[in-house]
Short mmCIF file of C-alpha atoms and ligand atoms in Angstrom, two decimals:
data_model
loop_
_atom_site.label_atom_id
_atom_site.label_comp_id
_atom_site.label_asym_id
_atom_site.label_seq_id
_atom_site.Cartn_x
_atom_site.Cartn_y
_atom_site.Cartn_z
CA UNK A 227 -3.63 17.51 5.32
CA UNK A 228 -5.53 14.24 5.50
CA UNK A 229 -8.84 14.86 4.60
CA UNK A 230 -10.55 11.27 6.02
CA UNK A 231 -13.81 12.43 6.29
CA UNK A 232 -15.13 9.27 5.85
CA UNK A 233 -13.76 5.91 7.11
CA UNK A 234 -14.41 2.75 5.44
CA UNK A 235 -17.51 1.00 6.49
CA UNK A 236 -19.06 3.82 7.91
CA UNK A 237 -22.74 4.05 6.63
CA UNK A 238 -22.06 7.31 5.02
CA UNK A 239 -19.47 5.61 2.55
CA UNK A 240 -21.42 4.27 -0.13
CA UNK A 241 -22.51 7.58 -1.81
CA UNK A 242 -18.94 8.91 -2.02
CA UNK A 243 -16.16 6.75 -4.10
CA UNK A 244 -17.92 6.43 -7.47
CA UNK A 245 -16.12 9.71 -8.39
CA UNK A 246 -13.07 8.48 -6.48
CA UNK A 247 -10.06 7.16 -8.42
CA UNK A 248 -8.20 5.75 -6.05
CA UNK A 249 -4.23 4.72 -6.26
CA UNK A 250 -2.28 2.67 -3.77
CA UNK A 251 0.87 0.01 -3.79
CA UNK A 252 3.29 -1.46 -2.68
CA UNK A 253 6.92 -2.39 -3.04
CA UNK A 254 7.25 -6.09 -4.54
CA UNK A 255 9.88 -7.16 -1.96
CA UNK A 256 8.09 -10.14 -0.30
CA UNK A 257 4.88 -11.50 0.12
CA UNK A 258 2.08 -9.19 1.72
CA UNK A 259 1.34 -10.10 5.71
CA UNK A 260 -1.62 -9.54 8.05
CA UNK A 261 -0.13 -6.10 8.76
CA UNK A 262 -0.94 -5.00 5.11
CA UNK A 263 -4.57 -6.97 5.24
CA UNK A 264 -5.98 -5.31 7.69
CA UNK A 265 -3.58 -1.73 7.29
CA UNK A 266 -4.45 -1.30 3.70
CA UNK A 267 -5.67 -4.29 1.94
CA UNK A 268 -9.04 -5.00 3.07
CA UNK A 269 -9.83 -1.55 2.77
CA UNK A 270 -8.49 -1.05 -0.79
CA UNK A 271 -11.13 -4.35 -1.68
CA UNK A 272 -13.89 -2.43 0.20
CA UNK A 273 -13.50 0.82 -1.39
CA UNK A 274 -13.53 -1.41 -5.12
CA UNK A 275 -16.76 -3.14 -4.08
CA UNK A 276 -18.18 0.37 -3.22
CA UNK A 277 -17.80 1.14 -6.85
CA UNK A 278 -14.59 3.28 -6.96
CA UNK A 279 -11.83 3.12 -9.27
CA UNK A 280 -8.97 0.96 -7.63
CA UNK A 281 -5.67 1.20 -9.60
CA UNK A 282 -3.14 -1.03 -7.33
CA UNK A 283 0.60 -0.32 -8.03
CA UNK A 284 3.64 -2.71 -7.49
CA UNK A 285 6.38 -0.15 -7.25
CA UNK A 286 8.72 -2.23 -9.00
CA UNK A 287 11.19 0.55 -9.57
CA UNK A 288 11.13 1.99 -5.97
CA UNK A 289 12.43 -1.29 -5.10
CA UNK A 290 15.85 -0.54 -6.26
CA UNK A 291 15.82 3.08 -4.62
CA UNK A 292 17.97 0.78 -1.78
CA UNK A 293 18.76 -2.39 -3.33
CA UNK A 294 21.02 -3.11 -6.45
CA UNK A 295 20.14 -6.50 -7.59
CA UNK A 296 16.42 -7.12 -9.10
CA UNK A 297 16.82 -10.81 -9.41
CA UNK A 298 14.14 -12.48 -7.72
CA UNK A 299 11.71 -8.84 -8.42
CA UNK A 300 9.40 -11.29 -10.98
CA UNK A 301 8.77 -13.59 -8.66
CA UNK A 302 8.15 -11.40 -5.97
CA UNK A 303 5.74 -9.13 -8.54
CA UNK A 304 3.80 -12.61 -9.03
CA UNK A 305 3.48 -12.98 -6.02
CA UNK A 306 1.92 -9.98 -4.84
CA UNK A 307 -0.20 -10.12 -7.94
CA UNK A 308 -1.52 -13.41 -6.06
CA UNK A 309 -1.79 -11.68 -2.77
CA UNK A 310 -4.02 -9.15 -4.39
CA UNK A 311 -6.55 -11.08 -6.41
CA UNK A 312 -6.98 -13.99 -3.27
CA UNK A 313 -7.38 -10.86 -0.65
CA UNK A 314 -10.34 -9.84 -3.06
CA UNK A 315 -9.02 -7.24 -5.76
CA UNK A 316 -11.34 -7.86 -8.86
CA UNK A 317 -9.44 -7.78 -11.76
CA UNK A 318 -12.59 -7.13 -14.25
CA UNK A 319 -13.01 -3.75 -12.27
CA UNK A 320 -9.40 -2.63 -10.68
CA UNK A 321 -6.28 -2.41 -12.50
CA UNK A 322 -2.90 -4.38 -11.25
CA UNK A 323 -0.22 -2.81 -12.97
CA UNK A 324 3.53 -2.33 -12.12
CA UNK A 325 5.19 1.08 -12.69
CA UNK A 326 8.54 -0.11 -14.67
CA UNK A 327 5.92 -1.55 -18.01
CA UNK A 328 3.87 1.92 -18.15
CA UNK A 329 6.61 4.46 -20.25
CA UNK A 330 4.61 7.10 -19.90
CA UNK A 331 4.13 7.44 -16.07
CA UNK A 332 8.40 7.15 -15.66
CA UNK A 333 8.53 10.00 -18.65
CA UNK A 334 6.50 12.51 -16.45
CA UNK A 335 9.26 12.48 -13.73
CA UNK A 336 11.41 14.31 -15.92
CA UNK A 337 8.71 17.95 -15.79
CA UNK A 338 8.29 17.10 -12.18
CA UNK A 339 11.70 17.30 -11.37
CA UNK A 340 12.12 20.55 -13.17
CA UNK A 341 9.29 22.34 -10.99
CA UNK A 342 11.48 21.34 -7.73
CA UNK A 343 14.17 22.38 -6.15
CA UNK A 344 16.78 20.04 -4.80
CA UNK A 345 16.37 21.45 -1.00
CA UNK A 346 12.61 20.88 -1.37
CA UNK A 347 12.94 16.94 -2.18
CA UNK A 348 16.16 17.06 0.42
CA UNK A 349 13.32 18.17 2.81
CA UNK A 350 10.78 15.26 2.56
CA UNK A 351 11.30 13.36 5.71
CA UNK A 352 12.13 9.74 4.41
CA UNK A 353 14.53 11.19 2.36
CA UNK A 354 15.93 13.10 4.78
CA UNK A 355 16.08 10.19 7.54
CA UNK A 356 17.34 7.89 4.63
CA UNK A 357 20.22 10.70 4.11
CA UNK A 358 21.18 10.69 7.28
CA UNK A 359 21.38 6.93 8.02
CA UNK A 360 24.09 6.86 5.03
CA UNK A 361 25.35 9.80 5.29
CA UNK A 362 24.24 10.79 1.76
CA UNK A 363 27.13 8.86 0.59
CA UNK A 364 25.94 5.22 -0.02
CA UNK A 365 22.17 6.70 -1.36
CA UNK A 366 21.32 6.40 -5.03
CA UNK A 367 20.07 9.59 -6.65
CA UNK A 368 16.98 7.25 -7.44
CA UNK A 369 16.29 7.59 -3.78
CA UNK A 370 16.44 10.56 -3.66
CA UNK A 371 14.25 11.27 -5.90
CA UNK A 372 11.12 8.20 -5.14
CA UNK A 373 8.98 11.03 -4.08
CA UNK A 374 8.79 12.45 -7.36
CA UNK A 375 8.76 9.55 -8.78
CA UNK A 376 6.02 8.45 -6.44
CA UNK A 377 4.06 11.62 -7.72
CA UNK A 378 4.44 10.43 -11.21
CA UNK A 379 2.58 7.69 -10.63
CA UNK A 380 -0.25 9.29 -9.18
CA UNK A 381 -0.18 12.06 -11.16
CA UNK A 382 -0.48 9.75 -14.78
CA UNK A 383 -3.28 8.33 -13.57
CA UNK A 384 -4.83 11.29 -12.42
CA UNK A 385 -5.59 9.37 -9.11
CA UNK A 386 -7.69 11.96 -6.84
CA UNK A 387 -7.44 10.17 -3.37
CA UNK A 388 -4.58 8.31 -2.32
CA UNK A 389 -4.85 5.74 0.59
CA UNK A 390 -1.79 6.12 2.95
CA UNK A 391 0.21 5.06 6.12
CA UNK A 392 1.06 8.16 8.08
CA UNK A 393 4.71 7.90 6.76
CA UNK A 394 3.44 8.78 2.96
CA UNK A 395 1.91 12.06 3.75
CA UNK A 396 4.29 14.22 2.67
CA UNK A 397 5.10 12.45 -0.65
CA UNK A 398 1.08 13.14 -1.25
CA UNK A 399 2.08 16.81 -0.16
CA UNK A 400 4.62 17.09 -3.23
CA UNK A 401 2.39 15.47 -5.43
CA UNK A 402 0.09 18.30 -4.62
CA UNK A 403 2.98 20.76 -4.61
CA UNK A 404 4.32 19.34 -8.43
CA UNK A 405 0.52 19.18 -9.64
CA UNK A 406 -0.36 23.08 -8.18
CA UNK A 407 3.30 24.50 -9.97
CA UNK A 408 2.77 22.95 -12.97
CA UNK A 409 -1.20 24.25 -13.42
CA UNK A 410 0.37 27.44 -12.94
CA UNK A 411 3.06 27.35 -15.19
CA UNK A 412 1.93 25.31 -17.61
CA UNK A 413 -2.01 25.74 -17.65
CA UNK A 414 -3.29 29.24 -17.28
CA UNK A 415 -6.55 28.42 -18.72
CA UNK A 416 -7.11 26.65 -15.88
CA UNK A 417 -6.12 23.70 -13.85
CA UNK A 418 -5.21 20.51 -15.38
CA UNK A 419 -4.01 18.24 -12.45
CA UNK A 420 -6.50 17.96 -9.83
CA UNK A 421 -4.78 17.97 -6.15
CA UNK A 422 -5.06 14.45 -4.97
CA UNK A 423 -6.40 14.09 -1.52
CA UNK A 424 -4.63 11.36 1.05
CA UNK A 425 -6.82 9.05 2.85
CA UNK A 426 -5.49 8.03 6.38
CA UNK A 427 -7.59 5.23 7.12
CA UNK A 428 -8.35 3.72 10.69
CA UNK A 429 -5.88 1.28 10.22
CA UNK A 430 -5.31 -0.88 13.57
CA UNK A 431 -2.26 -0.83 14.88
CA UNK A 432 -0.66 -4.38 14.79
CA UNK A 433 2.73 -5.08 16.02
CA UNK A 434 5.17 -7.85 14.45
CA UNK A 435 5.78 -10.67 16.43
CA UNK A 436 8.91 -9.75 18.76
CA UNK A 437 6.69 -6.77 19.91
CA UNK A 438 8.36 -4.28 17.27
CA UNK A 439 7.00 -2.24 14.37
CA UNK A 440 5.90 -5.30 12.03
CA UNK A 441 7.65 -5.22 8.46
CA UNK A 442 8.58 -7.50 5.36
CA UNK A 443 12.06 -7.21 6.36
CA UNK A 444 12.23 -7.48 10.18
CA UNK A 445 10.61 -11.17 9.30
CA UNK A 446 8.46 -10.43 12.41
CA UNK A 447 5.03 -11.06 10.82
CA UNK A 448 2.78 -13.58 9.43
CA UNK A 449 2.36 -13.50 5.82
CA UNK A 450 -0.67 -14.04 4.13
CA UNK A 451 0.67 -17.34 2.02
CA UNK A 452 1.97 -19.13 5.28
CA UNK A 453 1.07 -22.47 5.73
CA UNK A 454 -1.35 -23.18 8.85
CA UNK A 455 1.93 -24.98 10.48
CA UNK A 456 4.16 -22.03 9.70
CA UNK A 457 1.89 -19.67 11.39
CA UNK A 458 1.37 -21.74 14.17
CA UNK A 459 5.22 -21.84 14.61
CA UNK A 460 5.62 -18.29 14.35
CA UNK A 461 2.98 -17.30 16.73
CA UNK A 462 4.46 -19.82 19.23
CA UNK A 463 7.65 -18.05 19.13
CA UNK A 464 5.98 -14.18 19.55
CA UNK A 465 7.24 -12.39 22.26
CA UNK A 466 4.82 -12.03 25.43
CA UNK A 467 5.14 -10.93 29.04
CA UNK A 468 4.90 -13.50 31.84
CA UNK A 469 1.31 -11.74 33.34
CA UNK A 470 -1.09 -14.89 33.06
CA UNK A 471 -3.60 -13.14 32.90
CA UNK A 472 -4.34 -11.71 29.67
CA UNK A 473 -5.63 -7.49 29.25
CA UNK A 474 -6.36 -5.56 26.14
CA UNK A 475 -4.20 -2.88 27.17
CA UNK A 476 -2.54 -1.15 24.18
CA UNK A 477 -0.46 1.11 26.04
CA UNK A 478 0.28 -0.91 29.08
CA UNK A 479 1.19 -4.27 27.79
CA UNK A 480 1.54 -3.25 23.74
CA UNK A 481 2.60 -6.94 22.78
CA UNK A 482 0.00 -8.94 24.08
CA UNK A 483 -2.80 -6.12 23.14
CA UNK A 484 -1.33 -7.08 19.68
CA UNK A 485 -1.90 -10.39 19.53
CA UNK A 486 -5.54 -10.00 21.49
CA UNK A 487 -6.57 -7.72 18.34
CA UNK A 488 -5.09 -9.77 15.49
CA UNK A 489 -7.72 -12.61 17.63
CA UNK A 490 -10.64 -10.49 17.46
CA UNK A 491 -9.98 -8.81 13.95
CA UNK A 492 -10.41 -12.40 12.60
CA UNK A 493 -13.18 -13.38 14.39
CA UNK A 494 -14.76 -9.91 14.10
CA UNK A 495 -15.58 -9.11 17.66
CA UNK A 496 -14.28 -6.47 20.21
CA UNK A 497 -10.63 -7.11 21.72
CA UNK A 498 -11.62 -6.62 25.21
CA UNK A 499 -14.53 -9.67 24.82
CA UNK A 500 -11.68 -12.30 23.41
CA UNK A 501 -9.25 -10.93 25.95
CA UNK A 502 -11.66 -11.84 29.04
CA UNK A 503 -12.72 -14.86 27.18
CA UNK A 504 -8.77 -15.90 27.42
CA UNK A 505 -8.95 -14.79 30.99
CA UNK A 506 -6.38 -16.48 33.06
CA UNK A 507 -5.11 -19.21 30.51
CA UNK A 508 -1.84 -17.18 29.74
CA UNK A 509 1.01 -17.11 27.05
CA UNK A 510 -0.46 -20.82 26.21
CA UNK A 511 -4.17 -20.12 25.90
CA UNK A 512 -3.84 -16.67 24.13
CA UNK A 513 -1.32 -18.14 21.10
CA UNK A 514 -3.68 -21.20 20.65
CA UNK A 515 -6.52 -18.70 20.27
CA UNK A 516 -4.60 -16.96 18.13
CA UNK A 517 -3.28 -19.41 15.66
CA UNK A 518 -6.76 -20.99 15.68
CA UNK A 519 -8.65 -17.44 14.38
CA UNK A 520 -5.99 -16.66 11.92
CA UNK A 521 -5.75 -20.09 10.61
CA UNK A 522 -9.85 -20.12 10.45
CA UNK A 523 -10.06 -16.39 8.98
CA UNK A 524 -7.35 -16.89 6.19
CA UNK A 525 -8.28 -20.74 4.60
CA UNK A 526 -10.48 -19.23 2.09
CA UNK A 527 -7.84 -16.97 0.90
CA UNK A 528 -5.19 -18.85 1.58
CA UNK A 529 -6.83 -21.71 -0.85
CA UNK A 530 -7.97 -19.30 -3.69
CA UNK A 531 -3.86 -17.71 -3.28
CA UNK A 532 -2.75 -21.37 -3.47
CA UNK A 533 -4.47 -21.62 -6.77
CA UNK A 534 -3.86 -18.82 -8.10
CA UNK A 535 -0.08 -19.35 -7.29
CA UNK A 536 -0.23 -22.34 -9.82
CA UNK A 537 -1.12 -20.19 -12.22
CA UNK A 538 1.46 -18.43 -13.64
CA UNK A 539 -0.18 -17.69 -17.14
CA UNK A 540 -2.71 -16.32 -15.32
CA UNK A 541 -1.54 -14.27 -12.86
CA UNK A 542 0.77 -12.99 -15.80
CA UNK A 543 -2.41 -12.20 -18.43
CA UNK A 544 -3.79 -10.02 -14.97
CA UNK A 545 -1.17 -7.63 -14.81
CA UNK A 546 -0.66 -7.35 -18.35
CA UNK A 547 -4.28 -6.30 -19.07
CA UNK A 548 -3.55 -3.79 -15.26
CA UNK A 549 -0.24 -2.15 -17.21
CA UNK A 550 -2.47 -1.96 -20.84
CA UNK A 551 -4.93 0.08 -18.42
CA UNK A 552 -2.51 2.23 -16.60
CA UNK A 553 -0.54 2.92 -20.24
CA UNK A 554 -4.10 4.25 -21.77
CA UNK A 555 -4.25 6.47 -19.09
CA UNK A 556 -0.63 7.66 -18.42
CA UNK A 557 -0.35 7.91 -22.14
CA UNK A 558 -3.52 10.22 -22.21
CA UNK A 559 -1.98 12.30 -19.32
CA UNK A 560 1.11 12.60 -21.05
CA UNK A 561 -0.08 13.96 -24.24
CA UNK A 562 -1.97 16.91 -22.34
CA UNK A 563 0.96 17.69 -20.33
CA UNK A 564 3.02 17.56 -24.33
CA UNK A 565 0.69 20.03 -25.09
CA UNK A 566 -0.08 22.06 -22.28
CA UNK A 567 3.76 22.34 -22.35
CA UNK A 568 4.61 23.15 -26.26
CA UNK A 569 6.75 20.16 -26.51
CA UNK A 570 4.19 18.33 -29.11
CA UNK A 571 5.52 18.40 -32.98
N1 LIG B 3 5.86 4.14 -1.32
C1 LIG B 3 4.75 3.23 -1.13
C2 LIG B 3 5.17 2.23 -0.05
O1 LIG B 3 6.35 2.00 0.17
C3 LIG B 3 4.38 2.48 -2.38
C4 LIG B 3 3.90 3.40 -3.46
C5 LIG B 3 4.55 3.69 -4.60
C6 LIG B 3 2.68 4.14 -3.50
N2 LIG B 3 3.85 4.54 -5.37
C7 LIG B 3 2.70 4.84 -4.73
C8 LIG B 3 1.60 4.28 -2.64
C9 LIG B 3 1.66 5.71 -5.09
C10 LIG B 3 0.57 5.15 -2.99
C11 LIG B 3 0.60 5.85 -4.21
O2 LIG B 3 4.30 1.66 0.57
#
């Protein structure tokens, strides 16, 4: 399973990810939020500036896995594209690339799906919950099969450690499952696809706004390209109990703990200190705190994403050169796997 033997920003790191290449993404469905900066995001920049090989998808076909109209997806793309390079993604040393321009990735699914067996992808758990919820009926075969597809895209660019929520484990286990069948069936020499490894970081666990699990959809979270007025307005309106004074105390009071840590993950100190620092000033005191840290923590970014955002040309030119980089590489992979397979004439 997970094999984090390392967490970013440990002391130990900096001697590890050279060999690492590393691929992670994301679905282009809205802009990125303070969930994904300090889940996945900050993390994916530190593990770049440590010298590893960051390749950073946007899954532009597992978008319409659920969804049947793609108008809109470019912008969206763009806009992610934005998120990335103003949260610190270096485009002169990671590659941005989206999975619909790179042929030779989406060709791979087709072997992959012929070392499975239908009750084995039935069996992957977000299928499985996603079957259920429609009762199979109202699911595209595309859905069912993301996980494979998913492996494609780690598998074309040879990608060796995978950075994941919980909820993407067992799409890294198939991966290693499609990439262990084929060396055996395919490569008796010896093995051609090394088994990627995930990496479950220490991600802290922020809530959305009404106290729920925070997501793009749920419209419960602050995204990254707010305005300093928007997020004020949003955090005015999170939920909160009516205890005045204010605890860091995860379990007990999960909503307010939430907000305490988004406070002291932008100003980089402990969540207990800002919580006694709020002490008895309530609802009031704590949102004000929190609205002023954010605010403070994201104008750098937020200016760099506003310029960036003007930029269409550019941010355009970025993911081109990302998909050019991703081709070379699933083009590579997929000539091996021609001829590691006797399909090359
Ligand atoms: N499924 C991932 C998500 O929804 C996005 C993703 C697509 C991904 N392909 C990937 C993540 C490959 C890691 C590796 O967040």
């Amino acid at each position: 399973m997970a094999r984090a033997s390392w967490l970013p920003g440990r002391a130990r790191a900096p001697r590890v990810p050279r060999s690492f290449r590393i691929l992670t993404g994301d679905r282009p469905t809205g802009p990125l939020h303070l969930g994904h900066y300090f889940g996945t995001l900050q993390n994916r920049v530190r593990l770049q500036d440590l010298g590893a090989d960051v390749l950073v998808l946007v899954a532009d076909y597992q978008v319409i896995t659920d969804r049947d109209a793609s108008a809109g997806l470019g912008a969206h793309v763009l806009g992610l594209v934005a998120d990335y390079l103003a949260a610190g993604i270096d485009p002169a040393r990671a590659t941005i690339f989206a999975h619909s321009q790179v042929s030779a990735l989406n060709q791979l699914m087709l072997p992959f799906l012929s070392l499975l067996s239908v009750a084995e992808v039935g069996r992957n758990p977000t299928v499985k919950e996603e079957f259920a919820a429609t009762g199979g009926a109202a699911m595209s075969a595309l859905m069912f099969t993301y996980p494979v597809h998913q492996a494609a895209d780690i598998l074309a660019c040879r990608a060796n450690l995978v950075p994941v929520g919980k909820d993407q484990l067992p799409h890294v286990e198939l991966t290693r499952t499609i990439a262990r069948r084929f060396n055996q069936r395919y490569s008796p020499a010896g093995p051609f696809f090394q088994l990627p490894d995930p990496l479950l970081g220490a991600a802290p666990l922020l809530l959305g706004l009404d106290g729920q699990k925070m997501s793009k959809s749920r419209r419960n979270s602050i995204p990254l390209a707010a305005t300093e007025d928007e997020t004020a307005r949003l955090i005015r309106a999170a939920r909160m109990d009516a205890e005045r004074q204010v605890s860091y105390d995860p379990a007990g009071r999960p909503a307010v703990a939430s907000l305490v840590l988004l406070a002291a993950l932008c100003q980089r100190r402990a969540p207990a200190e800002v919580a006694a620092d709020i002490g008895s000033g309530g609802a009031a005191r704590l949102k004000a705190t929190v609205t002023q840290s954010v605010n403070e923590y994201l104008r750098p970014l937020r200016a760099r994403r506003r310029e960036l955002a003007a930029d269409r040309t550019y941010l355009q030119t970025v993911l081109r050169r990302g998909n050019g980089r991703a081709a070379a590489l699933a083009d590579d992979t997929l000539r091996q796997v021609r001829e590691l397979m006797h399909t090359s004439y």
